[in-house]
Amino acid sequence: DIMFLAILKLPYVINELLPLCILFGSLFFLERLSKRNELIVIFSNGVSIWKFIQPLILVALAITSISVA
């Protein structure tokens, strides 16, 4: 009975935790790039901040629209 209830609650838990996990994953990704000075290399090669951040924003908007719906 307890496992059945846990399985029934799983979609709600995923819906609540997915945006938070993606946020922390993105922050961890950017922190690692910053720590290794890879952001400096990316920006010095002519990639604008907007072009670099655009995929993160699009994924965030997609996850938000899925979570709200």
Short mmCIF file of N, CA, C and O in Angstrom, two decimals:
data_model
loop_
_atom_site.label_atom_id
_atom_site.label_comp_id
_atom_site.label_asym_id
_atom_site.label_seq_id
_atom_site.Cartn_x
_atom_site.Cartn_y
_atom_site.Cartn_z
N ASP A 1 0.81 -1.20 0.00
CA ASP A 1 0.00 0.00 0.00
C ASP A 1 0.86 1.27 0.00
O ASP A 1 0.52 2.23 -0.67
N ILE A 2 1.93 1.26 0.79
CA ILE A 2 2.78 2.45 0.86
C ILE A 2 3.49 2.69 -0.46
O ILE A 2 3.59 3.82 -0.92
N MET A 3 3.97 1.63 -1.09
CA MET A 3 4.65 1.78 -2.39
C MET A 3 3.67 2.28 -3.45
O MET A 3 4.03 3.10 -4.30
N PHE A 4 2.44 1.82 -3.42
CA PHE A 4 1.43 2.27 -4.36
C PHE A 4 1.16 3.75 -4.19
O PHE A 4 1.06 4.50 -5.17
N LEU A 5 1.06 4.22 -2.96
CA LEU A 5 0.85 5.64 -2.71
C LEU A 5 2.05 6.47 -3.13
O LEU A 5 1.91 7.58 -3.65
N ALA A 6 3.24 5.93 -2.93
CA ALA A 6 4.45 6.63 -3.36
C ALA A 6 4.48 6.76 -4.88
O ALA A 6 4.88 7.80 -5.41
N ILE A 7 4.09 5.72 -5.57
CA ILE A 7 4.05 5.77 -7.04
C ILE A 7 3.00 6.78 -7.52
O ILE A 7 3.22 7.49 -8.50
N LEU A 8 1.88 6.85 -6.83
CA LEU A 8 0.85 7.82 -7.20
C LEU A 8 1.32 9.26 -6.97
O LEU A 8 0.90 10.17 -7.69
N LYS A 9 2.16 9.48 -5.98
CA LYS A 9 2.67 10.83 -5.69
C LYS A 9 3.84 11.22 -6.58
O LYS A 9 4.23 12.39 -6.62
N LEU A 10 4.42 10.27 -7.30
CA LEU A 10 5.63 10.52 -8.09
C LEU A 10 5.46 11.64 -9.13
O LEU A 10 6.35 12.50 -9.23
N PRO A 11 4.38 11.72 -9.92
CA PRO A 11 4.25 12.83 -10.86
C PRO A 11 4.25 14.20 -10.19
O PRO A 11 4.85 15.15 -10.70
N TYR A 12 3.61 14.31 -9.03
CA TYR A 12 3.60 15.58 -8.31
C TYR A 12 5.00 15.95 -7.84
O TYR A 12 5.42 17.10 -7.97
N VAL A 13 5.73 14.99 -7.32
CA VAL A 13 7.08 15.25 -6.82
C VAL A 13 8.00 15.65 -7.97
O VAL A 13 8.79 16.59 -7.84
N ILE A 14 7.88 14.97 -9.10
CA ILE A 14 8.71 15.32 -10.26
C ILE A 14 8.37 16.72 -10.74
O ILE A 14 9.27 17.51 -11.06
N ASN A 15 7.09 17.05 -10.78
CA ASN A 15 6.67 18.38 -11.21
C ASN A 15 7.20 19.47 -10.28
O ASN A 15 7.53 20.57 -10.72
N GLU A 16 7.31 19.18 -9.02
CA GLU A 16 7.81 20.17 -8.06
C GLU A 16 9.33 20.28 -8.08
O GLU A 16 9.89 21.36 -7.91
N LEU A 17 10.03 19.17 -8.27
CA LEU A 17 11.48 19.16 -8.15
C LEU A 17 12.22 19.43 -9.46
O LEU A 17 13.37 19.87 -9.42
N LEU A 18 11.60 19.18 -10.59
CA LEU A 18 12.30 19.34 -11.87
C LEU A 18 12.83 20.76 -12.10
O LEU A 18 14.00 20.92 -12.45
N PRO A 19 12.02 21.82 -11.91
CA PRO A 19 12.58 23.16 -12.11
C PRO A 19 13.74 23.48 -11.16
O PRO A 19 14.72 24.10 -11.57
N LEU A 20 13.64 23.03 -9.93
CA LEU A 20 14.71 23.28 -8.97
C LEU A 20 15.99 22.55 -9.36
O LEU A 20 17.09 23.10 -9.28
N CYS A 21 15.85 21.32 -9.81
CA CYS A 21 17.02 20.54 -10.24
C CYS A 21 17.67 21.17 -11.46
O CYS A 21 18.91 21.22 -11.55
N ILE A 22 16.88 21.67 -12.38
CA ILE A 22 17.43 22.31 -13.57
C ILE A 22 18.13 23.61 -13.20
O ILE A 22 19.20 23.94 -13.74
N LEU A 23 17.56 24.37 -12.27
CA LEU A 23 18.21 25.60 -11.80
C LEU A 23 19.57 25.30 -11.18
O LEU A 23 20.57 25.93 -11.54
N PHE A 24 19.62 24.34 -10.26
CA PHE A 24 20.90 24.01 -9.63
C PHE A 24 21.88 23.43 -10.62
O PHE A 24 23.08 23.68 -10.53
N GLY A 25 21.40 22.65 -11.57
CA GLY A 25 22.29 22.10 -12.60
C GLY A 25 22.89 23.20 -13.46
O GLY A 25 24.08 23.16 -13.78
N SER A 26 22.08 24.18 -13.83
CA SER A 26 22.58 25.30 -14.64
C SER A 26 23.59 26.13 -13.85
O SER A 26 24.63 26.54 -14.40
N LEU A 27 23.29 26.38 -12.58
CA LEU A 27 24.24 27.14 -11.76
C LEU A 27 25.55 26.39 -11.57
O LEU A 27 26.62 26.98 -11.62
N PHE A 28 25.47 25.08 -11.38
CA PHE A 28 26.67 24.27 -11.23
C PHE A 28 27.48 24.28 -12.53
O PHE A 28 28.71 24.42 -12.51
N PHE A 29 26.81 24.19 -13.66
CA PHE A 29 27.46 24.23 -14.96
C PHE A 29 28.19 25.55 -15.17
O PHE A 29 29.36 25.57 -15.57
N LEU A 30 27.53 26.67 -14.88
CA LEU A 30 28.15 27.98 -15.06
C LEU A 30 29.28 28.20 -14.07
O LEU A 30 30.30 28.82 -14.39
N GLU A 31 29.14 27.68 -12.85
CA GLU A 31 30.20 27.81 -11.85
C GLU A 31 31.45 27.05 -12.28
O GLU A 31 32.56 27.54 -12.12
N ARG A 32 31.27 25.86 -12.83
CA ARG A 32 32.42 25.08 -13.28
C ARG A 32 33.12 25.75 -14.45
O ARG A 32 34.35 25.76 -14.53
N LEU A 33 32.35 26.32 -15.37
CA LEU A 33 32.96 27.04 -16.48
C LEU A 33 33.72 28.27 -15.99
O LEU A 33 34.80 28.58 -16.50
N SER A 34 33.17 28.95 -15.01
CA SER A 34 33.82 30.13 -14.46
C SER A 34 35.10 29.77 -13.71
O SER A 34 36.12 30.46 -13.82
N LYS A 35 35.04 28.69 -12.94
CA LYS A 35 36.19 28.29 -12.14
C LYS A 35 37.39 27.91 -13.02
O LYS A 35 38.53 28.17 -12.68
N ARG A 36 37.11 27.30 -14.15
CA ARG A 36 38.18 26.87 -15.06
C ARG A 36 38.54 27.93 -16.09
O ARG A 36 39.27 27.67 -17.03
N ASN A 37 38.01 29.14 -15.94
CA ASN A 37 38.26 30.26 -16.84
C ASN A 37 37.82 29.98 -18.27
O ASN A 37 38.31 30.59 -19.22
N GLU A 38 36.90 29.04 -18.44
CA GLU A 38 36.41 28.74 -19.78
C GLU A 38 35.45 29.81 -20.28
O GLU A 38 35.34 30.02 -21.49
N LEU A 39 34.77 30.51 -19.37
CA LEU A 39 33.90 31.60 -19.79
C LEU A 39 34.71 32.73 -20.43
O LEU A 39 34.28 33.34 -21.40
N ILE A 40 35.88 33.00 -19.89
CA ILE A 40 36.75 34.04 -20.45
C ILE A 40 37.15 33.66 -21.86
O ILE A 40 37.15 34.49 -22.77
N VAL A 41 37.48 32.40 -22.07
CA VAL A 41 37.88 31.93 -23.40
C VAL A 41 36.70 32.03 -24.36
O VAL A 41 36.86 32.47 -25.51
N ILE A 42 35.53 31.63 -23.91
CA ILE A 42 34.34 31.68 -24.77
C ILE A 42 34.04 33.12 -25.18
O ILE A 42 33.81 33.41 -26.36
N PHE A 43 34.05 34.03 -24.21
CA PHE A 43 33.72 35.42 -24.51
C PHE A 43 34.82 36.12 -25.30
O PHE A 43 34.56 37.00 -26.11
N SER A 44 36.07 35.73 -25.09
CA SER A 44 37.16 36.36 -25.85
C SER A 44 37.19 35.88 -27.30
O SER A 44 37.79 36.54 -28.16
N ASN A 45 36.55 34.76 -27.59
CA ASN A 45 36.46 34.28 -28.98
C ASN A 45 35.30 34.91 -29.73
O ASN A 45 35.03 34.53 -30.87
N GLY A 46 34.62 35.85 -29.13
CA GLY A 46 33.60 36.60 -29.83
C GLY A 46 32.18 36.14 -29.59
O GLY A 46 31.25 36.65 -30.23
N VAL A 47 31.97 35.18 -28.72
CA VAL A 47 30.62 34.74 -28.41
C VAL A 47 30.01 35.74 -27.43
O VAL A 47 30.59 36.01 -26.38
N SER A 48 28.86 36.29 -27.80
CA SER A 48 28.24 37.27 -26.90
C SER A 48 27.56 36.55 -25.73
O SER A 48 27.28 35.35 -25.79
N ILE A 49 27.32 37.31 -24.70
CA ILE A 49 26.66 36.75 -23.52
C ILE A 49 25.27 36.26 -23.90
O ILE A 49 24.84 35.20 -23.44
N TRP A 50 24.57 37.01 -24.76
CA TRP A 50 23.22 36.61 -25.16
C TRP A 50 23.24 35.27 -25.89
O TRP A 50 22.41 34.41 -25.63
N LYS A 51 24.18 35.07 -26.80
CA LYS A 51 24.26 33.80 -27.53
C LYS A 51 24.61 32.64 -26.59
O LYS A 51 24.21 31.52 -26.82
N PHE A 52 25.36 32.93 -25.55
CA PHE A 52 25.74 31.89 -24.60
C PHE A 52 24.59 31.53 -23.66
O PHE A 52 24.38 30.36 -23.34
N ILE A 53 23.82 32.54 -23.24
CA ILE A 53 22.75 32.33 -22.27
C ILE A 53 21.43 31.93 -22.93
O ILE A 53 20.57 31.35 -22.30
N GLN A 54 21.28 32.19 -24.22
CA GLN A 54 20.02 31.93 -24.92
C GLN A 54 19.51 30.49 -24.77
O GLN A 54 18.33 30.30 -24.47
N PRO A 55 20.33 29.45 -24.93
CA PRO A 55 19.80 28.09 -24.74
C PRO A 55 19.31 27.84 -23.31
O PRO A 55 18.30 27.16 -23.11
N LEU A 56 19.99 28.41 -22.32
CA LEU A 56 19.53 28.25 -20.93
C LEU A 56 18.17 28.90 -20.72
O LEU A 56 17.30 28.34 -20.04
N ILE A 57 17.99 30.07 -21.31
CA ILE A 57 16.71 30.76 -21.18
C ILE A 57 15.60 29.99 -21.88
O ILE A 57 14.49 29.85 -21.34
N LEU A 58 15.88 29.46 -23.07
CA LEU A 58 14.87 28.70 -23.80
C LEU A 58 14.47 27.43 -23.05
O LEU A 58 13.29 27.08 -22.98
N VAL A 59 15.44 26.75 -22.46
CA VAL A 59 15.12 25.55 -21.68
C VAL A 59 14.32 25.94 -20.45
O VAL A 59 13.36 25.23 -20.09
N ALA A 60 14.67 27.03 -19.80
CA ALA A 60 13.93 27.47 -18.63
C ALA A 60 12.49 27.82 -18.98
O ALA A 60 11.56 27.46 -18.25
N LEU A 61 12.29 28.48 -20.11
CA LEU A 61 10.93 28.81 -20.54
C LEU A 61 10.14 27.55 -20.88
O LEU A 61 8.94 27.45 -20.58
N ALA A 62 10.79 26.58 -21.51
CA ALA A 62 10.09 25.34 -21.85
C ALA A 62 9.68 24.58 -20.59
O ALA A 62 8.55 24.10 -20.49
N ILE A 63 10.59 24.48 -19.64
CA ILE A 63 10.28 23.78 -18.38
C ILE A 63 9.17 24.52 -17.63
O ILE A 63 8.26 23.89 -17.07
N THR A 64 9.21 25.84 -17.64
CA THR A 64 8.19 26.62 -16.96
C THR A 64 6.83 26.40 -17.60
O THR A 64 5.82 26.22 -16.91
N SER A 65 6.79 26.41 -18.94
CA SER A 65 5.50 26.22 -19.60
C SER A 65 4.96 24.81 -19.37
O SER A 65 3.75 24.62 -19.26
N ILE A 66 5.84 23.82 -19.29
CA ILE A 66 5.39 22.45 -19.02
C ILE A 66 4.89 22.34 -17.58
O ILE A 66 3.89 21.68 -17.31
N SER A 67 5.59 22.99 -16.65
CA SER A 67 5.20 22.90 -15.24
C SER A 67 3.88 23.60 -14.96
O SER A 67 3.10 23.15 -14.13
N VAL A 68 3.66 24.71 -15.64
CA VAL A 68 2.45 25.48 -15.40
C VAL A 68 1.24 24.79 -16.01
O VAL A 68 0.14 24.82 -15.44
N ALA A 69 1.43 24.15 -17.15
CA ALA A 69 0.30 23.51 -17.86
C ALA A 69 -0.25 22.32 -17.14
O ALA A 69 -0.05 21.81 -16.19
#
